PDB file of C-alpha atoms and ligand atoms in Angstrom:
ATOM      1  CA  UNK A 438       0.944 -75.412  26.127  1.00 76.00           C
ATOM      2  CA  UNK A 439      -1.951 -77.006  24.202  1.00 88.00           C
ATOM      3  CA  UNK A 440      -5.259 -75.176  24.419  1.00 97.00           C
ATOM      4  CA  UNK A 441      -8.613 -76.531  23.230  1.00 98.00           C
ATOM      5  CA  UNK A 442     -10.817 -73.459  23.094  1.00 98.00           C
ATOM      6  CA  UNK A 443      -8.372 -70.688  22.185  1.00 98.00           C
ATOM      7  CA  UNK A 444      -5.306 -70.145  19.999  1.00 98.00           C
ATOM      8  CA  UNK A 445      -2.373 -68.380  21.602  1.00 98.00           C
ATOM      9  CA  UNK A 446       0.679 -66.834  19.984  1.00 98.00           C
ATOM     10  CA  UNK A 447       3.190 -64.060  20.464  1.00 98.00           C
ATOM     11  CA  UNK A 448       3.851 -61.624  17.624  1.00 97.00           C
ATOM     12  CA  UNK A 449       6.856 -59.516  18.494  1.00 97.00           C
ATOM     13  CA  UNK A 450       5.964 -57.819  21.773  1.00 97.00           C
ATOM     14  CA  UNK A 451       2.237 -58.516  21.393  1.00 98.00           C
ATOM     15  CA  UNK A 452       0.415 -61.489  22.919  1.00 98.00           C
ATOM     16  CA  UNK A 453      -2.499 -62.662  20.770  1.00 98.00           C
ATOM     17  CA  UNK A 454      -5.434 -64.752  22.008  1.00 98.00           C
ATOM     18  CA  UNK A 455      -7.950 -65.961  19.414  1.00 98.00           C
ATOM     19  CA  UNK A 456     -11.187 -67.410  20.776  1.00 98.00           C
ATOM     20  CA  UNK A 457     -11.691 -70.680  18.951  1.00 98.00           C
ATOM     21  CA  UNK A 458     -14.995 -72.472  19.444  1.00 98.00           C
ATOM     22  CA  UNK A 459     -16.318 -71.881  15.916  1.00 98.00           C
ATOM     23  CA  UNK A 460     -19.215 -74.338  16.175  1.00 97.00           C
ATOM     24  CA  UNK A 461     -20.621 -72.435  19.160  1.00 97.00           C
ATOM     25  CA  UNK A 462     -19.823 -68.930  17.846  1.00 98.00           C
ATOM     26  CA  UNK A 463     -17.121 -68.747  20.537  1.00 98.00           C
ATOM     27  CA  UNK A 464     -19.633 -69.097  23.380  1.00 97.00           C
ATOM     28  CA  UNK A 465     -17.748 -68.612  26.626  1.00 97.00           C
ATOM     29  CA  UNK A 466     -17.794 -71.862  28.611  1.00 96.00           C
ATOM     30  CA  UNK A 467     -15.819 -72.673  31.770  1.00 95.00           C
ATOM     31  CA  UNK A 468     -13.017 -74.384  29.846  1.00 97.00           C
ATOM     32  CA  UNK A 469     -12.519 -71.268  27.702  1.00 98.00           C
ATOM     33  CA  UNK A 470     -12.478 -69.029  30.776  1.00 97.00           C
ATOM     34  CA  UNK A 471      -9.810 -71.215  32.416  1.00 97.00           C
ATOM     35  CA  UNK A 472      -7.714 -71.220  29.251  1.00 98.00           C
ATOM     36  CA  UNK A 473      -7.987 -67.451  28.758  1.00 98.00           C
ATOM     37  CA  UNK A 474      -6.745 -66.967  32.323  1.00 98.00           C
ATOM     38  CA  UNK A 475      -3.858 -69.420  31.777  1.00 98.00           C
ATOM     39  CA  UNK A 476      -2.828 -67.585  28.605  1.00 98.00           C
ATOM     40  CA  UNK A 477      -3.083 -64.206  30.348  1.00 98.00           C
ATOM     41  CA  UNK A 478      -1.033 -65.524  33.310  1.00 98.00           C
ATOM     42  CA  UNK A 479       1.715 -66.516  30.857  1.00 98.00           C
ATOM     43  CA  UNK A 480       1.618 -63.173  28.999  1.00 98.00           C
ATOM     44  CA  UNK A 481       1.705 -61.232  32.250  1.00 97.00           C
ATOM     45  CA  UNK A 482       4.699 -63.250  33.462  1.00 97.00           C
ATOM     46  CA  UNK A 483       6.577 -62.640  30.184  1.00 97.00           C
ATOM     47  CA  UNK A 484       8.483 -59.353  30.312  1.00 94.00           C
ATOM     48  CA  UNK A 485       8.791 -59.474  26.531  1.00 96.00           C
ATOM     49  CA  UNK A 486       5.028 -58.962  26.124  1.00 98.00           C
ATOM     50  CA  UNK A 487       3.891 -55.339  26.314  1.00 98.00           C
ATOM     51  CA  UNK A 488       0.293 -55.542  25.121  1.00 98.00           C
ATOM     52  CA  UNK A 489      -2.352 -58.237  24.601  1.00 98.00           C
ATOM     53  CA  UNK A 490      -4.930 -58.525  21.797  1.00 98.00           C
ATOM     54  CA  UNK A 491      -8.033 -60.693  22.160  1.00 98.00           C
ATOM     55  CA  UNK A 492     -10.001 -61.516  19.036  1.00 98.00           C
ATOM     56  CA  UNK A 493     -12.560 -63.993  17.705  1.00 98.00           C
ATOM     57  CA  UNK A 494     -13.633 -65.042  14.225  1.00 98.00           C
ATOM     58  CA  UNK A 495     -15.087 -63.117  11.300  1.00 98.00           C
ATOM     59  CA  UNK A 496     -18.577 -64.193  12.335  1.00 98.00           C
ATOM     60  CA  UNK A 497     -18.321 -63.800  16.097  1.00 98.00           C
ATOM     61  CA  UNK A 498     -16.067 -62.323  18.730  1.00 98.00           C
ATOM     62  CA  UNK A 499     -18.276 -64.312  21.134  1.00 98.00           C
ATOM     63  CA  UNK A 500     -22.045 -64.914  21.134  1.00 97.00           C
ATOM     64  CA  UNK A 501     -22.248 -64.859  24.916  1.00 96.00           C
ATOM     65  CA  UNK A 502     -21.775 -67.092  27.894  1.00 95.00           C
ATOM     66  CA  UNK A 503     -22.438 -70.725  26.966  1.00 95.00           C
ATOM     67  CA  UNK A 504     -26.207 -71.008  27.371  1.00 93.00           C
ATOM     68  CA  UNK A 505     -26.120 -74.804  27.065  1.00 93.00           C
ATOM     69  CA  UNK A 506     -23.696 -75.042  29.987  1.00 93.00           C
ATOM     70  CA  UNK A 507     -25.778 -72.667  32.117  1.00 89.00           C
ATOM     71  CA  UNK A 508     -29.351 -73.625  31.256  1.00 89.00           C
ATOM     72  CA  UNK A 509     -30.021 -76.193  33.968  1.00 90.00           C
ATOM     73  CA  UNK A 510     -27.946 -74.731  36.801  1.00 88.00           C
ATOM     74  CA  UNK A 511     -29.803 -74.089  40.039  1.00 90.00           C
ATOM     75  CA  UNK A 512     -29.329 -71.050  42.267  1.00 88.00           C
ATOM     76  CA  UNK A 513     -27.344 -72.970  44.947  1.00 86.00           C
ATOM     77  CA  UNK A 514     -25.037 -74.443  42.255  1.00 89.00           C
ATOM     78  CA  UNK A 515     -24.333 -71.166  40.486  1.00 87.00           C
ATOM     79  CA  UNK A 516     -23.794 -69.449  43.851  1.00 87.00           C
ATOM     80  CA  UNK A 517     -21.565 -72.146  45.383  1.00 88.00           C
ATOM     81  CA  UNK A 518     -19.423 -72.486  42.240  1.00 87.00           C
ATOM     82  CA  UNK A 519     -19.210 -68.689  42.021  1.00 85.00           C
ATOM     83  CA  UNK A 520     -20.025 -69.292  38.358  1.00 81.00           C
ATOM     84  CA  UNK A 521     -17.865 -67.049  36.174  1.00 84.00           C
ATOM     85  CA  UNK A 522     -16.005 -65.543  39.140  1.00 89.00           C
ATOM     86  CA  UNK A 523     -12.856 -66.168  37.057  1.00 94.00           C
ATOM     87  CA  UNK A 524     -13.903 -63.302  34.790  1.00 94.00           C
ATOM     88  CA  UNK A 525     -12.891 -60.890  37.548  1.00 91.00           C
ATOM     89  CA  UNK A 526      -9.316 -62.118  37.044  1.00 96.00           C
ATOM     90  CA  UNK A 527      -9.599 -61.392  33.318  1.00 97.00           C
ATOM     91  CA  UNK A 528     -10.916 -57.893  33.994  1.00 94.00           C
ATOM     92  CA  UNK A 529      -8.239 -57.056  36.549  1.00 94.00           C
ATOM     93  CA  UNK A 530      -5.159 -57.734  34.427  1.00 97.00           C
ATOM     94  CA  UNK A 531      -2.363 -55.185  34.718  1.00 97.00           C
ATOM     95  CA  UNK A 532      -1.035 -55.244  31.148  1.00 98.00           C
ATOM     96  CA  UNK A 533      -3.057 -53.414  28.481  1.00 98.00           C
ATOM     97  CA  UNK A 534      -5.603 -55.494  26.575  1.00 98.00           C
ATOM     98  CA  UNK A 535      -7.297 -54.625  23.286  1.00 98.00           C
ATOM     99  CA  UNK A 536     -10.422 -56.424  22.065  1.00 99.00           C
ATOM    100  CA  UNK A 537     -10.518 -56.754  18.266  1.00 99.00           C
ATOM    101  CA  UNK A 538     -14.182 -57.429  17.538  1.00 98.00           C
ATOM    102  CA  UNK A 539     -15.777 -58.642  14.297  1.00 98.00           C
ATOM    103  CA  UNK A 540     -19.287 -60.045  14.037  1.00 98.00           C
ATOM    104  CA  UNK A 541     -21.331 -60.797  17.142  1.00 98.00           C
ATOM    105  CA  UNK A 542     -20.259 -59.572  20.569  1.00 98.00           C
ATOM    106  CA  UNK A 543     -23.350 -60.496  22.538  1.00 98.00           C
ATOM    107  CA  UNK A 544     -24.071 -60.967  26.220  1.00 96.00           C
ATOM    108  CA  UNK A 545     -20.899 -62.205  27.896  1.00 96.00           C
ATOM    109  CA  UNK A 546     -19.094 -61.597  24.573  1.00 98.00           C
ATOM    110  CA  UNK A 547     -19.857 -57.884  24.749  1.00 98.00           C
ATOM    111  CA  UNK A 548     -18.949 -57.944  28.444  1.00 96.00           C
ATOM    112  CA  UNK A 549     -15.601 -59.672  27.751  1.00 98.00           C
ATOM    113  CA  UNK A 550     -14.817 -57.037  25.100  1.00 98.00           C
ATOM    114  CA  UNK A 551     -15.651 -54.276  27.609  1.00 97.00           C
ATOM    115  CA  UNK A 552     -13.306 -55.861  30.191  1.00 97.00           C
ATOM    116  CA  UNK A 553     -10.472 -55.079  27.784  1.00 98.00           C
ATOM    117  CA  UNK A 554      -9.014 -51.569  27.919  1.00 98.00           C
ATOM    118  CA  UNK A 555     -10.551 -50.598  24.621  1.00 98.00           C
ATOM    119  CA  UNK A 556     -12.295 -52.126  21.639  1.00 98.00           C
ATOM    120  CA  UNK A 557     -11.335 -51.823  17.986  1.00 98.00           C
ATOM    121  CA  UNK A 558     -14.314 -52.952  15.925  1.00 98.00           C
ATOM    122  CA  UNK A 559     -14.688 -54.229  12.380  1.00 98.00           C
ATOM    123  CA  UNK A 560     -17.478 -52.583  10.411  1.00 98.00           C
ATOM    124  CA  UNK A 561     -19.286 -55.940  10.702  1.00 98.00           C
ATOM    125  CA  UNK A 562     -19.371 -55.855  14.510  1.00 98.00           C
ATOM    126  CA  UNK A 563     -22.680 -56.135  16.353  1.00 98.00           C
ATOM    127  CA  UNK A 564     -22.898 -55.495  20.074  1.00 98.00           C
ATOM    128  CA  UNK A 565     -25.757 -56.439  22.341  1.00 98.00           C
ATOM    129  CA  UNK A 566     -26.885 -57.546  25.786  1.00 96.00           C
ATOM    130  CA  UNK A 567     -29.709 -59.924  24.835  1.00 95.00           C
ATOM    131  CA  UNK A 568     -29.863 -61.708  28.218  1.00 94.00           C
ATOM    132  CA  UNK A 569     -33.312 -60.240  28.922  1.00 93.00           C
ATOM    133  CA  UNK A 570     -34.646 -62.513  26.178  1.00 93.00           C
ATOM    134  CA  UNK A 571     -33.311 -65.522  28.120  1.00 91.00           C
ATOM    135  CA  UNK A 572     -34.951 -64.436  31.343  1.00 90.00           C
ATOM    136  CA  UNK A 573     -31.747 -63.130  32.927  1.00 91.00           C
ATOM    137  CA  UNK A 574     -29.623 -59.981  32.782  1.00 91.00           C
ATOM    138  CA  UNK A 575     -25.938 -59.309  32.071  1.00 91.00           C
ATOM    139  CA  UNK A 576     -23.865 -61.023  34.781  1.00 91.00           C
ATOM    140  CA  UNK A 577     -20.253 -60.343  33.807  1.00 92.00           C
ATOM    141  CA  UNK A 578     -20.164 -56.608  34.477  1.00 90.00           C
ATOM    142  CA  UNK A 579     -22.376 -55.470  31.575  1.00 93.00           C
ATOM    143  CA  UNK A 580     -24.901 -53.481  33.580  1.00 91.00           C
ATOM    144  CA  UNK A 581     -22.046 -51.442  35.033  1.00 90.00           C
ATOM    145  CA  UNK A 582     -19.480 -51.197  32.230  1.00 93.00           C
ATOM    146  CA  UNK A 583     -21.988 -50.590  29.427  1.00 94.00           C
ATOM    147  CA  UNK A 584     -23.694 -47.853  31.428  1.00 93.00           C
ATOM    148  CA  UNK A 585     -20.382 -46.115  32.119  1.00 92.00           C
ATOM    149  CA  UNK A 586     -19.322 -46.359  28.461  1.00 96.00           C
ATOM    150  CA  UNK A 587     -22.515 -45.357  26.632  1.00 97.00           C
ATOM    151  CA  UNK A 588     -24.641 -43.711  29.330  1.00 95.00           C
ATOM    152  CA  UNK A 589     -27.830 -44.717  31.090  1.00 95.00           C
ATOM    153  CA  UNK A 590     -30.367 -44.117  28.303  1.00 98.00           C
ATOM    154  CA  UNK A 591     -28.711 -46.361  25.725  1.00 98.00           C
ATOM    155  CA  UNK A 592     -27.613 -48.964  28.292  1.00 96.00           C
ATOM    156  CA  UNK A 593     -31.166 -49.215  29.628  1.00 96.00           C
ATOM    157  CA  UNK A 594     -32.597 -49.494  26.128  1.00 98.00           C
ATOM    158  CA  UNK A 595     -30.118 -52.187  25.102  1.00 97.00           C
ATOM    159  CA  UNK A 596     -30.407 -54.263  28.285  1.00 95.00           C
ATOM    160  CA  UNK A 597     -34.206 -53.967  28.519  1.00 95.00           C
ATOM    161  CA  UNK A 598     -34.971 -54.683  24.845  1.00 97.00           C
ATOM    162  CA  UNK A 599     -31.964 -56.840  23.929  1.00 96.00           C
ATOM    163  CA  UNK A 600     -31.503 -54.965  20.646  1.00 98.00           C
ATOM    164  CA  UNK A 601     -28.141 -55.020  18.896  1.00 98.00           C
ATOM    165  CA  UNK A 602     -26.014 -51.976  18.088  1.00 98.00           C
ATOM    166  CA  UNK A 603     -23.966 -51.872  14.873  1.00 98.00           C
ATOM    167  CA  UNK A 604     -20.352 -50.724  14.701  1.00 98.00           C
ATOM    168  CA  UNK A 605     -21.154 -47.151  13.606  1.00 98.00           C
ATOM    169  CA  UNK A 606     -23.562 -46.615  16.511  1.00 98.00           C
ATOM    170  CA  UNK A 607     -21.085 -48.268  18.889  1.00 98.00           C
ATOM    171  CA  UNK A 608     -18.397 -45.782  17.845  1.00 98.00           C
ATOM    172  CA  UNK A 609     -20.786 -42.831  18.091  1.00 98.00           C
ATOM    173  CA  UNK A 610     -21.842 -43.955  21.557  1.00 98.00           C
ATOM    174  CA  UNK A 611     -18.331 -44.399  22.950  1.00 98.00           C
ATOM    175  CA  UNK A 612     -18.429 -48.193  23.209  1.00 98.00           C
ATOM    176  CA  UNK A 613     -15.562 -48.648  20.747  1.00 98.00           C
ATOM    177  CA  UNK A 614     -12.406 -46.641  20.163  1.00 98.00           C
ATOM    178  CA  UNK A 615     -12.333 -47.053  16.396  1.00 98.00           C
ATOM    179  CA  UNK A 616     -14.077 -48.851  13.513  1.00 98.00           C
ATOM    180  CA  UNK A 617     -12.006 -50.316  10.673  1.00 98.00           C
ATOM    181  CA  UNK A 618     -12.847 -52.376   7.572  1.00 98.00           C
ATOM    182  CA  UNK A 619     -13.289 -56.032   8.554  1.00 98.00           C
ATOM    183  CA  UNK A 620     -10.354 -57.134   6.386  1.00 98.00           C
ATOM    184  CA  UNK A 621      -7.991 -54.818   8.287  1.00 98.00           C
ATOM    185  CA  UNK A 622      -9.192 -55.605  11.822  1.00 98.00           C
ATOM    186  CA  UNK A 623      -6.422 -57.858  13.075  1.00 98.00           C
ATOM    187  CA  UNK A 624      -3.644 -55.826  11.438  1.00 98.00           C
ATOM    188  CA  UNK A 625      -4.977 -52.566  12.864  1.00 98.00           C
ATOM    189  CA  UNK A 626      -5.340 -54.080  16.337  1.00 98.00           C
ATOM    190  CA  UNK A 627      -1.836 -55.580  16.194  1.00 98.00           C
ATOM    191  CA  UNK A 628      -0.363 -52.300  14.947  1.00 98.00           C
ATOM    192  CA  UNK A 629      -2.014 -50.398  17.790  1.00 98.00           C
ATOM    193  CA  UNK A 630      -0.816 -53.032  20.270  1.00 98.00           C
ATOM    194  CA  UNK A 631       2.745 -52.784  18.888  1.00 98.00           C
ATOM    195  CA  UNK A 632       2.672 -49.017  19.377  1.00 98.00           C
ATOM    196  CA  UNK A 633       1.662 -49.500  23.009  1.00 98.00           C
ATOM    197  CA  UNK A 634       4.218 -52.305  23.478  1.00 98.00           C
ATOM    198  CA  UNK A 635       6.993 -50.030  22.174  1.00 97.00           C
ATOM    199  CA  UNK A 636       6.435 -47.666  25.116  1.00 97.00           C
ATOM    200  CA  UNK A 637       7.886 -48.153  28.589  1.00 97.00           C
ATOM    201  CA  UNK A 638       6.038 -51.151  30.097  1.00 97.00           C
ATOM    202  CA  UNK A 639       5.870 -49.857  33.686  1.00 96.00           C
ATOM    203  CA  UNK A 640       4.702 -46.421  32.506  1.00 97.00           C
ATOM    204  CA  UNK A 641       1.999 -48.050  30.322  1.00 98.00           C
ATOM    205  CA  UNK A 642       0.839 -50.182  33.262  1.00 97.00           C
ATOM    206  CA  UNK A 643       0.777 -47.228  35.652  1.00 97.00           C
ATOM    207  CA  UNK A 644      -1.211 -45.205  33.108  1.00 97.00           C
ATOM    208  CA  UNK A 645      -3.748 -48.030  32.704  1.00 97.00           C
ATOM    209  CA  UNK A 646      -4.078 -48.383  36.471  1.00 96.00           C
ATOM    210  CA  UNK A 647      -4.605 -44.659  36.838  1.00 96.00           C
ATOM    211  CA  UNK A 648      -7.185 -44.265  34.034  1.00 95.00           C
ATOM    212  CA  UNK A 649      -9.149 -47.126  35.608  1.00 93.00           C
ATOM    213  CA  UNK A 650      -9.395 -45.064  38.775  1.00 91.00           C
ATOM    214  CA  UNK A 651     -11.753 -42.771  36.839  1.00 89.00           C
ATOM    215  CA  UNK A 652     -14.371 -45.519  37.080  1.00 82.00           C
ATOM    216  CA  UNK A 653     -13.603 -46.629  40.585  1.00 81.00           C
ATOM    217  CA  UNK A 654     -13.200 -43.420  42.575  1.00 78.00           C
ATOM    218  CA  UNK A 655     -14.709 -40.027  43.027  1.00 80.00           C
ATOM    219  CA  UNK A 656     -13.058 -37.316  40.942  1.00 72.00           C
ATOM    220  CA  UNK A 657     -11.026 -35.690  43.735  1.00 79.00           C
ATOM    221  CA  UNK A 658      -9.659 -39.039  44.907  1.00 81.00           C
ATOM    222  CA  UNK A 659      -8.887 -40.042  41.306  1.00 73.00           C
ATOM    223  CA  UNK A 660      -6.961 -36.837  40.690  1.00 75.00           C
ATOM    224  CA  UNK A 661      -4.978 -37.341  43.916  1.00 80.00           C
ATOM    225  CA  UNK A 662      -4.140 -40.901  42.815  1.00 82.00           C
ATOM    226  CA  UNK A 663      -3.077 -39.590  39.391  1.00 79.00           C
ATOM    227  CA  UNK A 664      -0.702 -37.080  40.981  1.00 80.00           C
ATOM    228  CA  UNK A 665       0.882 -39.722  43.245  1.00 85.00           C
ATOM    229  CA  UNK A 666       1.506 -42.083  40.332  1.00 84.00           C
ATOM    230  CA  UNK A 667       2.775 -39.240  38.144  1.00 80.00           C
ATOM    231  CA  UNK A 668       5.321 -38.304  40.818  1.00 78.00           C
ATOM    232  CA  UNK A 669       6.362 -41.977  41.147  1.00 84.00           C
ATOM    233  CA  UNK A 670       7.081 -42.187  37.414  1.00 83.00           C
ATOM    234  CA  UNK A 671      10.068 -39.909  37.983  1.00 85.00           C
ATOM    235  CA  UNK A 672      11.710 -42.785  39.866  1.00 88.00           C
ATOM    236  CA  UNK A 673      11.951 -44.785  36.614  1.00 90.00           C
ATOM    237  CA  UNK A 674      14.874 -44.780  34.198  1.00 94.00           C
ATOM    238  CA  UNK A 675      12.375 -44.763  31.328  1.00 93.00           C
ATOM    239  CA  UNK A 676      11.131 -41.301  32.317  1.00 89.00           C
ATOM    240  CA  UNK A 677      14.725 -40.007  32.253  1.00 87.00           C
ATOM    241  CA  UNK A 678      15.355 -41.731  28.920  1.00 93.00           C
ATOM    242  CA  UNK A 679      12.057 -40.602  27.329  1.00 89.00           C
ATOM    243  CA  UNK A 680      12.552 -36.950  28.191  1.00 84.00           C
ATOM    244  CA  UNK A 681      16.281 -36.972  27.381  1.00 90.00           C
ATOM    245  CA  UNK A 682      15.530 -38.500  23.974  1.00 91.00           C
ATOM    246  CA  UNK A 683      13.033 -35.732  23.216  1.00 87.00           C
ATOM    247  CA  UNK A 684      15.522 -33.031  24.171  1.00 87.00           C
ATOM    248  CA  UNK A 685      18.256 -34.742  22.129  1.00 93.00           C
ATOM    249  CA  UNK A 686      15.907 -35.236  19.118  1.00 91.00           C
ATOM    250  CA  UNK A 687      16.309 -39.034  18.978  1.00 91.00           C
ATOM    251  CA  UNK A 688      14.076 -42.084  19.489  1.00 94.00           C
ATOM    252  CA  UNK A 689      13.892 -43.297  23.111  1.00 93.00           C
ATOM    253  CA  UNK A 690      15.114 -46.721  24.184  1.00 95.00           C
ATOM    254  CA  UNK A 691      12.886 -47.894  27.002  1.00 93.00           C
ATOM    255  CA  UNK A 692      14.482 -50.514  29.239  1.00 91.00           C
ATOM    256  CA  UNK A 693      12.549 -50.720  32.525  1.00 85.00           C
ATOM    257  CA  UNK A 694      11.143 -54.253  32.821  1.00 81.00           C
TER     258      UNK A 694
HETATM  259  N1  CO8 B1335     -24.225 -70.393  24.031  1.00 56.80           N
HETATM  260  C1  CO8 B1335     -24.174 -71.642  23.536  1.00 56.80           C
HETATM  261  N2  CO8 B1335     -24.260 -71.905  22.228  1.00 56.80           N
HETATM  262  C2  CO8 B1335     -24.423 -70.859  21.386  1.00 56.80           C
HETATM  263  C3  CO8 B1335     -24.470 -69.531  21.839  1.00 56.80           C
HETATM  264  C4  CO8 B1335     -24.360 -69.312  23.242  1.00 56.80           C
HETATM  265  N3  CO8 B1335     -24.372 -68.091  23.760  1.00 56.80           N
HETATM  266  N4  CO8 B1335     -24.640 -68.728  20.776  1.00 56.80           N
HETATM  267  C5  CO8 B1335     -24.659 -69.508  19.690  1.00 56.80           C
HETATM  268  N5  CO8 B1335     -24.535 -70.799  20.050  1.00 56.80           N
HETATM  269  C6  CO8 B1335     -24.526 -71.988  19.187  1.00 56.80           C
HETATM  270  C7  CO8 B1335     -25.916 -72.289  18.653  1.00 56.80           C
HETATM  271  O1  CO8 B1335     -26.669 -73.012  19.606  1.00 56.80           O
HETATM  272  C8  CO8 B1335     -25.580 -73.094  17.434  1.00 56.80           C
HETATM  273  O2  CO8 B1335     -25.248 -74.398  17.827  1.00 56.80           O
HETATM  274  P1  CO8 B1335     -25.853 -75.683  17.045  1.00 56.80           P
HETATM  275  O3  CO8 B1335     -25.260 -75.572  15.675  1.00 56.80           O
HETATM  276  O4  CO8 B1335     -25.355 -76.838  17.827  1.00 56.80           O
HETATM  277  O5  CO8 B1335     -27.324 -75.501  17.041  1.00 56.80           O
HETATM  278  C9  CO8 B1335     -24.299 -72.433  16.919  1.00 56.80           C
HETATM  279  O6  CO8 B1335     -23.752 -71.722  18.028  1.00 56.80           O
HETATM  280  C10 CO8 B1335     -24.551 -71.444  15.786  1.00 56.80           C
HETATM  281  O7  CO8 B1335     -25.535 -70.514  16.236  1.00 56.80           O
HETATM  282  P2  CO8 B1335     -26.868 -70.170  15.390  1.00 56.80           P
HETATM  283  O8  CO8 B1335     -27.266 -71.339  14.556  1.00 56.80           O
HETATM  284  O9  CO8 B1335     -27.866 -69.629  16.350  1.00 56.80           O
HETATM  285  O10 CO8 B1335     -26.284 -69.022  14.451  1.00 56.80           O
HETATM  286  P3  CO8 B1335     -27.111 -67.822  13.771  1.00 56.80           P
HETATM  287  O11 CO8 B1335     -26.152 -67.195  12.815  1.00 56.80           O
HETATM  288  O12 CO8 B1335     -28.417 -68.307  13.282  1.00 56.80           O
HETATM  289  O13 CO8 B1335     -27.424 -66.798  14.973  1.00 56.80           O
HETATM  290  C11 CO8 B1335     -26.877 -65.493  16.933  1.00 56.80           C
HETATM  291  C12 CO8 B1335     -26.372 -66.122  15.606  1.00 56.80           C
HETATM  292  C13 CO8 B1335     -27.886 -64.401  16.658  1.00 56.80           C
HETATM  293  C14 CO8 B1335     -25.655 -64.918  17.636  1.00 56.80           C
HETATM  294  C15 CO8 B1335     -27.547 -66.601  17.814  1.00 56.80           C
HETATM  295  O14 CO8 B1335     -26.653 -67.716  17.893  1.00 56.80           O
HETATM  296  C16 CO8 B1335     -27.860 -66.175  19.225  1.00 56.80           C
HETATM  297  O15 CO8 B1335     -28.817 -65.453  19.446  1.00 56.80           O
HETATM  298  N6  CO8 B1335     -27.051 -66.632  20.205  1.00 56.80           N
HETATM  299  C17 CO8 B1335     -27.292 -66.366  21.619  1.00 56.80           C
HETATM  300  C18 CO8 B1335     -26.924 -64.939  21.981  1.00 56.80           C
HETATM  301  C19 CO8 B1335     -27.206 -64.700  23.439  1.00 56.80           C
HETATM  302  O16 CO8 B1335     -28.324 -64.777  23.920  1.00 56.80           O
HETATM  303  N7  CO8 B1335     -26.154 -64.386  24.209  1.00 56.80           N
HETATM  304  C20 CO8 B1335     -26.256 -64.138  25.636  1.00 56.80           C
HETATM  305  C21 CO8 B1335     -25.941 -65.386  26.393  1.00 56.80           C
HETATM  306  S1  CO8 B1335     -26.237 -65.213  28.125  1.00 56.80           S
HETATM  307  C22 CO8 B1335     -24.889 -64.414  28.733  1.00 56.80           C
HETATM  308  O17 CO8 B1335     -23.961 -64.126  28.029  1.00 56.80           O
HETATM  309  C23 CO8 B1335     -24.933 -64.085  30.193  1.00 56.80           C
HETATM  310  C24 CO8 B1335     -23.540 -63.703  30.694  1.00 56.80           C
HETATM  311  C25 CO8 B1335     -23.538 -63.547  32.169  1.00 56.80           C
HETATM  312  C26 CO8 B1335     -23.390 -64.810  32.919  1.00 56.80           C
HETATM  313  C27 CO8 B1335     -22.959 -64.545  34.311  1.00 56.80           C
HETATM  314  C28 CO8 B1335     -23.179 -65.724  35.234  1.00 56.80           C
HETATM  315  C29 CO8 B1335     -22.797 -65.410  36.671  1.00 56.80           C
END
């Protein structure tokens, strides 16, 4: 499959998507969105892939939705086309996704990173929701996801002023899981993804689905959902294997696919 706006490869059990519009700092246009979804469709259909990493360049993960593509759209056009509705498909993937972010993650770029299950950031990363400066606001989930991740005070300040947050502040605020030296970013993200991909795939996917309930449900309902899924895990061979391996002091061999 030949892609024009992204590079796609598989490294062991990890699917890697590299955003590749260097002249536009990886601005997210419709072609890129379509290609990201095609690549994710293929990774999700491939039982050999256990985790997905999305990354950009040294200078930019992505500098936002493509402003040039959007600038002249009218309200009826953007509404009728459901502009960027395809991002909901990106956000609702079932396999785990890690964003490996160096440089700018602005506007839709920050929102794309937050759609992933967690972010590993290079010490060069800069996060921001500068849409207010363009006379709009975040439109790919940023008002909701950023607020849940870093809290109302910081989310309000960032969305209302458009200021950027560096990697250290992003880690302190809970936006990113971990900050690593820029030179190590891809290796660290791939290593983390390999660790996840070495686990039982169905158990990983059930865990992801259940953690996401924390955002979508009230606490009591979320805890009930967690218990149901936990019980269901005992119907898998991987649960039997994982616990038997611990008791027998050996490494588990997960096979459910
Ligand atoms: N869209 C299109 N092109 C872009 C974008 C973008 N978001 N960002 C950068 N580019 C282009 C520049 O126009 C420039 O192109 P050219 O060489 O043809 O002039 C090239 O990339 C390099 O950029 P700069 O020369 O500006 O590079 P600098 O290093 O000087 O600056 C910055 C880097 C600070 C990142 C700067 O490029 C910038 O401020 N970019 C815009 C950031 C921004 O405002 N992002 C938010 C976009 S809006 C958005 O994401 C809304 C999402 C929700 C939509 C939902 C719809 C339903």
